[in-house]
Short mmCIF file of C-alpha atoms in Angstrom, two decimals:
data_model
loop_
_atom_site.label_atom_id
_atom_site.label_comp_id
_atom_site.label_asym_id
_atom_site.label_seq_id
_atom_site.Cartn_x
_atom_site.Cartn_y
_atom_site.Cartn_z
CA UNK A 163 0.00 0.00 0.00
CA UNK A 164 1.45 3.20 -0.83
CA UNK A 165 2.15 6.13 1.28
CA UNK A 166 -0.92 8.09 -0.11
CA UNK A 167 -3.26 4.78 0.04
CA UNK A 168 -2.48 4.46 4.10
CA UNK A 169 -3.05 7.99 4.61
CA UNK A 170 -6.39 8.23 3.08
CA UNK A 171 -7.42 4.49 4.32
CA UNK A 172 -6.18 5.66 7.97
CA UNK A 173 -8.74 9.33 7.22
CA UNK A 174 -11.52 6.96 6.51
CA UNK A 175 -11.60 5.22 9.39
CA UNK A 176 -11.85 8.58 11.69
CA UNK A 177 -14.13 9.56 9.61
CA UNK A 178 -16.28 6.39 10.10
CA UNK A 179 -15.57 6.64 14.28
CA UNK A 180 -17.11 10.20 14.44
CA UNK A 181 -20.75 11.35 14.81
CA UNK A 182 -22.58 11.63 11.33
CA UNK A 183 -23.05 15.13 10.07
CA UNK A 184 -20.50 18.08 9.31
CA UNK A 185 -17.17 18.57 11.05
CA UNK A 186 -17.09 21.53 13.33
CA UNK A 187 -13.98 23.12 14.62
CA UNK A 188 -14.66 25.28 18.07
CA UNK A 189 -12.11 28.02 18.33
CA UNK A 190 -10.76 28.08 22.31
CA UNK A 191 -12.33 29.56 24.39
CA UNK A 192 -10.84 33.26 25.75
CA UNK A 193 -9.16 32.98 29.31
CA UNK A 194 -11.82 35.11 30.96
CA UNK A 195 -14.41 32.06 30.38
CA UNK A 196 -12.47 30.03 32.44
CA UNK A 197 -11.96 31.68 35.47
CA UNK A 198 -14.01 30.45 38.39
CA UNK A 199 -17.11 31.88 39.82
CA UNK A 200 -21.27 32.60 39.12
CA UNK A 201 -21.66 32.30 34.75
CA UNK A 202 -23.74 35.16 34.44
CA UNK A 203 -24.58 34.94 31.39
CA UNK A 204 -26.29 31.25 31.45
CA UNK A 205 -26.94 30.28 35.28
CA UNK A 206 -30.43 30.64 36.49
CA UNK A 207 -28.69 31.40 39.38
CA UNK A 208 -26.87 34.46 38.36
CA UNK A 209 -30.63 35.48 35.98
CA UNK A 210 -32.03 35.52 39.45
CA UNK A 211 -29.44 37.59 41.53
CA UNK A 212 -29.90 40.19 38.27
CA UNK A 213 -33.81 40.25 38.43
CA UNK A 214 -33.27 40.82 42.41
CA UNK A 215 -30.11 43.79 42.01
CA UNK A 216 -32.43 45.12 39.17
CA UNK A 217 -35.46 45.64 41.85
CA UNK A 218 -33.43 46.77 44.42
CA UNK A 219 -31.39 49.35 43.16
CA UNK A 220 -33.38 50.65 39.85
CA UNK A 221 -30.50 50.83 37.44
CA UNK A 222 -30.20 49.38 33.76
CA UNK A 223 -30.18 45.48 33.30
CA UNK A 224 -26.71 46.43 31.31
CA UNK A 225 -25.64 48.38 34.59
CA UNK A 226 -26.58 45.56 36.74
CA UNK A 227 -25.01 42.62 35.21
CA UNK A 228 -21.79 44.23 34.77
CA UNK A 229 -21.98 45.16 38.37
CA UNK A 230 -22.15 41.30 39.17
CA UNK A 231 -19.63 40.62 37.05
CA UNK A 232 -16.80 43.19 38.05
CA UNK A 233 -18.13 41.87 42.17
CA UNK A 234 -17.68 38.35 40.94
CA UNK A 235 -21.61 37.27 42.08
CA UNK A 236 -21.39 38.99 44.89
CA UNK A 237 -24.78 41.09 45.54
CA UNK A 238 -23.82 43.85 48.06
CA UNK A 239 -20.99 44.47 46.55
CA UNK A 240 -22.39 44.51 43.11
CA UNK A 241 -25.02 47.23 44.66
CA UNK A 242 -22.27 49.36 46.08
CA UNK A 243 -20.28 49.39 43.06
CA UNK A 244 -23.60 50.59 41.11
CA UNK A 245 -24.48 53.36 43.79
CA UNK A 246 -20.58 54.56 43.16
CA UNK A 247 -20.95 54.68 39.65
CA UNK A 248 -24.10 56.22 39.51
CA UNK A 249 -22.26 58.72 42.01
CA UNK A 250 -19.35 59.63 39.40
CA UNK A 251 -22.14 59.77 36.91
CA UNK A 252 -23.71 62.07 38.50
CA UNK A 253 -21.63 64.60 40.01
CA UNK A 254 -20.07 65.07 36.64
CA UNK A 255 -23.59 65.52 34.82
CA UNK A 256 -24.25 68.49 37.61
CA UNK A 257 -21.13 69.97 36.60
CA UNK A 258 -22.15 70.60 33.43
CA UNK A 259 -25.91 71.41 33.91
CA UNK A 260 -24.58 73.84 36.61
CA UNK A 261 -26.11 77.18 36.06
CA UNK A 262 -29.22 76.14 34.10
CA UNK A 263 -32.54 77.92 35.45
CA UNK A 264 -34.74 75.57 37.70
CA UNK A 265 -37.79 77.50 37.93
CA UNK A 266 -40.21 74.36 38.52
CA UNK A 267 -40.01 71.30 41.36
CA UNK A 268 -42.33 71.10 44.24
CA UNK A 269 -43.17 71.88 48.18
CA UNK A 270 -42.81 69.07 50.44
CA UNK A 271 -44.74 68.89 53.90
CA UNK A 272 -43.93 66.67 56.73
CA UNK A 273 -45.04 66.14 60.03
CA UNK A 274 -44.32 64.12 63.15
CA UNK A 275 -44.99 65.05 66.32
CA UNK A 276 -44.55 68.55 67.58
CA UNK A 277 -42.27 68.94 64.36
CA UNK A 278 -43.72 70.07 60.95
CA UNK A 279 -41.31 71.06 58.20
CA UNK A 280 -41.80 72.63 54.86
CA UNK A 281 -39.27 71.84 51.90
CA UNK A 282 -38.53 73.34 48.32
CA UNK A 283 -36.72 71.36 45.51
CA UNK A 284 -36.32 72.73 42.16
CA UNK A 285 -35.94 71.45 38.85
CA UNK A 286 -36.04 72.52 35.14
CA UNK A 287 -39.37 71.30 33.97
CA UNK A 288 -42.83 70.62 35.41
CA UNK A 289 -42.60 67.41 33.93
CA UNK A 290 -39.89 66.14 35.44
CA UNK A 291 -41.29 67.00 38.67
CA UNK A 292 -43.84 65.03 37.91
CA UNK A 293 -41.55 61.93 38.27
CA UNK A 294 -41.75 59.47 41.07
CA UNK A 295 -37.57 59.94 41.49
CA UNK A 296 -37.74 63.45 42.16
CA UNK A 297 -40.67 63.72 44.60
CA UNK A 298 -38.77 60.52 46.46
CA UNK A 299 -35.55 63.15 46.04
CA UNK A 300 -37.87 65.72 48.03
CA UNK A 301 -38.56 63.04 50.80
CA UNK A 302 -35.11 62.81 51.31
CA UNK A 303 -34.65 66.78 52.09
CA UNK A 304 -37.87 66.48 54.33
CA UNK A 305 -36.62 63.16 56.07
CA UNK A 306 -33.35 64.92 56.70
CA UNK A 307 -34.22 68.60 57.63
CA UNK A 308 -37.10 66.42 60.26
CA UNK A 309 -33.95 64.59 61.85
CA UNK A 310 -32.36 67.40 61.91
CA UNK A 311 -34.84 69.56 63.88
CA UNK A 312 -35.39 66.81 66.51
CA UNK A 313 -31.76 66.32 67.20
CA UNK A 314 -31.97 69.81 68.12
CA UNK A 315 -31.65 70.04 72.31
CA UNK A 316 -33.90 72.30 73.32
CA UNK A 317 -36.54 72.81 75.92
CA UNK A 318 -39.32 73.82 74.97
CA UNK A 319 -41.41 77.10 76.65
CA UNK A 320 -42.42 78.22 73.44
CA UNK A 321 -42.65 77.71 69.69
CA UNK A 322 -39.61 77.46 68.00
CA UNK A 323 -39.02 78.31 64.08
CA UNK A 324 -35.93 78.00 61.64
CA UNK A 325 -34.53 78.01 58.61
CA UNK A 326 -32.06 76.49 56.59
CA UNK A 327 -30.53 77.61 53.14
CA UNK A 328 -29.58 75.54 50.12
CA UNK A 329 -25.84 75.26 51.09
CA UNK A 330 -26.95 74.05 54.84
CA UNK A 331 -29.83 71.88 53.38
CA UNK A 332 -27.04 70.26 51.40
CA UNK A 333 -24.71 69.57 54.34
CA UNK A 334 -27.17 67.14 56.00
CA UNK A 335 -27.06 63.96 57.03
CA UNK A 336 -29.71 61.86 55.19
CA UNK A 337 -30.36 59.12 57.62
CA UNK A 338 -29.43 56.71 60.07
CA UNK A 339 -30.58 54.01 56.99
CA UNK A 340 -28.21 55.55 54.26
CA UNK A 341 -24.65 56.82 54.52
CA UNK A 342 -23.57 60.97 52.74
CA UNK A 343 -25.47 63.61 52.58
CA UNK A 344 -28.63 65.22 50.58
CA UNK A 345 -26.04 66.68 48.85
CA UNK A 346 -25.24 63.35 47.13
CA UNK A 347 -28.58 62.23 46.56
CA UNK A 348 -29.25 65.53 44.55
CA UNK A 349 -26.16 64.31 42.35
CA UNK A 350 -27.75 61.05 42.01
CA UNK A 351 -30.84 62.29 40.87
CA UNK A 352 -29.20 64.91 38.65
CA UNK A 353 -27.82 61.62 37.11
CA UNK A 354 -30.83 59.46 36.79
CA UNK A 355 -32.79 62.38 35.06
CA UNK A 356 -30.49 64.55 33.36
CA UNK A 357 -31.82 68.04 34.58
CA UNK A 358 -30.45 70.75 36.88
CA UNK A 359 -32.04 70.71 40.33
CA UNK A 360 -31.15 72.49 43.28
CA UNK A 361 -31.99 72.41 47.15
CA UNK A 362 -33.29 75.85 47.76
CA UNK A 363 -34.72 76.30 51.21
CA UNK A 364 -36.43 74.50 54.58
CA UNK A 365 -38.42 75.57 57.44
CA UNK A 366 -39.07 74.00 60.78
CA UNK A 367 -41.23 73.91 63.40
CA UNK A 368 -41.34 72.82 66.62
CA UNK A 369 -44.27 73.27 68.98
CA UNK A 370 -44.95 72.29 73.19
CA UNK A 371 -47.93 71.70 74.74
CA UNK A 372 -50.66 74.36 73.96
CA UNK A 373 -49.57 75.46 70.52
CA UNK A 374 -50.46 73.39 67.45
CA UNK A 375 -49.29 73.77 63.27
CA UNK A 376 -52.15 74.51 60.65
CA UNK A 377 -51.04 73.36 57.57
CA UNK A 378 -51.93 73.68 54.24
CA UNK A 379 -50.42 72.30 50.52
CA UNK A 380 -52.05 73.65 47.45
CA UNK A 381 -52.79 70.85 44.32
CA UNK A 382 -51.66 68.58 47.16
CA UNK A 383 -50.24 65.03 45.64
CA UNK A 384 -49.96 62.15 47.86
CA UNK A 385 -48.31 58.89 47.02
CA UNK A 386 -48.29 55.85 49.22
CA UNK A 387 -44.41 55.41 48.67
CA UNK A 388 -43.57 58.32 49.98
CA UNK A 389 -45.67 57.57 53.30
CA UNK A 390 -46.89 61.10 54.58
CA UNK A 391 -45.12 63.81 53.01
CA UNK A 392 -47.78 65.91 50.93
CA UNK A 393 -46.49 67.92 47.62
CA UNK A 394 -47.88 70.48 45.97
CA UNK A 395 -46.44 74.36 44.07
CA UNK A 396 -47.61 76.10 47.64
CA UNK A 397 -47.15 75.42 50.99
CA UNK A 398 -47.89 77.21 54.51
CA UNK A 399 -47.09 76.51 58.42
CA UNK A 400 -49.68 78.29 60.48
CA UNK A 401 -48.27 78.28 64.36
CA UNK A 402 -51.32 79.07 66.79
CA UNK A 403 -51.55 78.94 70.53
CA UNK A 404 -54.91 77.97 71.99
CA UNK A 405 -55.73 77.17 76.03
CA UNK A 406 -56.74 73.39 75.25
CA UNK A 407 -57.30 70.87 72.38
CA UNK A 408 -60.44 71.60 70.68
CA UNK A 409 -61.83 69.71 67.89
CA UNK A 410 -61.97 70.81 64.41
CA UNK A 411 -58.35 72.61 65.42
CA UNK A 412 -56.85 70.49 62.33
CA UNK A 413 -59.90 71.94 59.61
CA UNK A 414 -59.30 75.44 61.60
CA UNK A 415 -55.32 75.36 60.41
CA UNK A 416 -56.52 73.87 56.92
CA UNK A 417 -58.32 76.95 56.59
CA UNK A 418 -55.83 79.17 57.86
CA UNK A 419 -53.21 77.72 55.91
CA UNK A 420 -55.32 78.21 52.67
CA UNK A 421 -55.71 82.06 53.25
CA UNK A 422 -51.72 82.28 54.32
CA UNK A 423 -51.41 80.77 50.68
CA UNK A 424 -53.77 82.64 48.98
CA UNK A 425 -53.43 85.92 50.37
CA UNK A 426 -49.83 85.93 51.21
CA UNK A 427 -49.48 88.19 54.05
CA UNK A 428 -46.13 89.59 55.04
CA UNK A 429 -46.99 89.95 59.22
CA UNK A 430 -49.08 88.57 61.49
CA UNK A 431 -51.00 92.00 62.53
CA UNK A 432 -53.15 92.53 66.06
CA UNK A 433 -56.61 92.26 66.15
CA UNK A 434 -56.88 95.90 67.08
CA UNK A 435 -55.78 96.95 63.94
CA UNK A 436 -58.02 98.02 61.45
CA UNK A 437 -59.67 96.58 58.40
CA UNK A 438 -57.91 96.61 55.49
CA UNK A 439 -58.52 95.73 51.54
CA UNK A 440 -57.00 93.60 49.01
CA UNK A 441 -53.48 95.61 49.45
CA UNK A 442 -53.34 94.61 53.21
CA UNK A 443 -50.00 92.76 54.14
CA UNK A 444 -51.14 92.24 57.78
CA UNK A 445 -52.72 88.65 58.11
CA UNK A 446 -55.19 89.71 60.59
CA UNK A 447 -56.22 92.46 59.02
CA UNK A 448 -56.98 91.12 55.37
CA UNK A 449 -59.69 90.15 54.12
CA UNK A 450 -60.61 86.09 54.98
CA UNK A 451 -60.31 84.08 51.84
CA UNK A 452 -63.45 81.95 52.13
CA UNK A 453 -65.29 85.21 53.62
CA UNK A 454 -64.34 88.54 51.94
CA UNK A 455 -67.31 90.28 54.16
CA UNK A 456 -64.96 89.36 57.69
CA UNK A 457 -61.72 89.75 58.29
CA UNK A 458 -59.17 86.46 58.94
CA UNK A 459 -59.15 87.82 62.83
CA UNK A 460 -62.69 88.51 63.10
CA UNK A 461 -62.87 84.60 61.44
CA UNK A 462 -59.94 83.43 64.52
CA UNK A 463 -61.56 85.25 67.36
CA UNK A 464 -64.44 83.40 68.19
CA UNK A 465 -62.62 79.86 67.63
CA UNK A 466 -60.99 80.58 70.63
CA UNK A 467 -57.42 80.22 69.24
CA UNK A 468 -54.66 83.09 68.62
CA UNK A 469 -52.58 83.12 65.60
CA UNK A 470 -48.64 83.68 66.37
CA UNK A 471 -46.69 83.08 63.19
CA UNK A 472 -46.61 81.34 59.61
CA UNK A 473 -44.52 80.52 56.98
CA UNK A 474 -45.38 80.64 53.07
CA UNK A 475 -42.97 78.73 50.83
CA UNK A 476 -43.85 79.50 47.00
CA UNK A 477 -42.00 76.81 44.58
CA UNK A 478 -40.33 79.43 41.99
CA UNK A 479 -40.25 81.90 44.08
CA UNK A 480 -37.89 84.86 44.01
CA UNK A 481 -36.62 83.19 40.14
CA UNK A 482 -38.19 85.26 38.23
CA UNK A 483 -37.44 89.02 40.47
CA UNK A 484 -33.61 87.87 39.85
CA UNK A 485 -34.13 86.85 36.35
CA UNK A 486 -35.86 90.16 35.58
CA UNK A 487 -32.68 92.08 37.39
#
């Protein structure tokens, strides 16, 4: 048998030992294949732990399966990894929105307690503050300026009121549950929906025994995530003193916070001053909202309650004045 005649005889007979059907040749497969841990890209195992960092966190299915890959499976540190990301992202994106007007966002209102505080968050467009991430954003500043106020030591003779601005707001804490500060979650949110926002203002207040908060939000949005924080473009603390607890005190500071909105008075007023008209700044003194024949103290008097203070947040507010100068 020649050379040639063995060769093809001894090709025959692997031919006739293999499977029937076309010969395939399988290139190698890369290194990274090989190394050990979770096959994300096949294991039920690893579909599930994607389905659950996908629910947790919110991000991209792309985001969170090359989280679990970099982390090697593992879950927490896949999320952490994400959260940092998401961080960069985002401080970077409020870089360079930096300086856009945000004339929209919303009023938050929270209360616990003897502690009611009133919020402002602004964005670029109405419709973004429309969006479930921002108004959980503006949960975030009430949650935080709440904790704040109550980790404030203070006995209590008397109401107490304050303030914060945009560069405090942004210095606090946001929670014993999450680590940074609001200033951080305002990044991440700048991130997540690609508009200029900003942290404009908070109010507090704290009340003892025999003073109570009327409150009032105007187009008022509630949303069961968000527990009991009430939205809305208006907002207004009413602080009133009264000798015991009637009830109906809750409608009563409805009511008053309604004509605080409305009417936007710049003082409180006595109830010895006179009448005024549509012009009048004094609270007291205006005109009631729901009664233009009475005043608003000839409406207080007889409920046996005396108005103090209030605070009136307007979302916008202020924006267009420095625009115009």
């Amino acid at each position: 048998m020649s050379l040639l005649r063995s060769f093809r005889f001894s090709l025959a007979a692997w031919a006739g030992s293999c499977p029937a059907g076309p010969l395939l040749l399988q290139a190698p497969q890369p290194w990274h294949t090989l190394r050990p841990g979770p096959r994300l890209s096949s294991s039920a195992c690893s579909k599930e732990l994607l389905m659950k960092l996908r629910r947790k966190t919110g991000y991209s299915f792309v985001n969170c399966k090359k989280a679990l890959e970099t982390c090697g499976g593992d879950l927490k540190q896949a999320e952490s990894w994400l959260h940092k990301q998401a961080q960069k992202e985002g401080w970077s994106r409020a870089a360079k929105l930096h300086g856009r007007k945000t004339k929209e966002g919303l009023i938050g209102l929270l209360q616990d307690g003897n502690t009611t505080v009133l919020v402002e968050v602004n964005c670029e467009t109405d419709f973004v503050s429309r969006n479930l991430k921002f108004q959980q954003l503006v949960q975030q500043v009430a949650l935080g300026t709440l904790l704040h106020c109550q980790n404030l030591k203070d006995q209590l003779s008397t109401y107490s009121k304050g303030f914060l601005n945009s560069s405090e707001l942004s210095e606090l804490p946001v929670g014993p549950e999450r680590e940074g500060c609001l200033k951080d979650q305002l990044a991440l949110a700048i991130g997540k929906l690609g508009e200029n926002m900003t942290l404009k203002r908070a109010a507090w207040v704290k009340v003892p025994a025999g003073f109570y908060v009327g409150s009032y939000v105007h187009g008022a949005m509630h949303s069961p995530s968000l527990h009991n924080l009430v939205l809305g473009k208006y907002g207004a603390l009413v602080i009133c003193e009264t000798s015991e607890r009637k009830a109906g005190l809750e409608d009563l500071g409805r009511r008053l916070g309604q004509h605080v909105v409305g009417m936007a008075p710049l003082s409180v007023g006595s109830l010895d001053d006179e009448p005024g008209g549509e012009a009048e700044t004094k609270m007291l003194s205006q005109p009631y909202l729901l009664d233009p024949s009475i005043t608003l103290g000839q409406y207080v008097q007889p409920q046996g309650v005396s108005v103090v203070d209030f605070v009136r947040f307007e979302c916008g507010e202020g924006e267009e004045a420095a625009e115009a100068e």
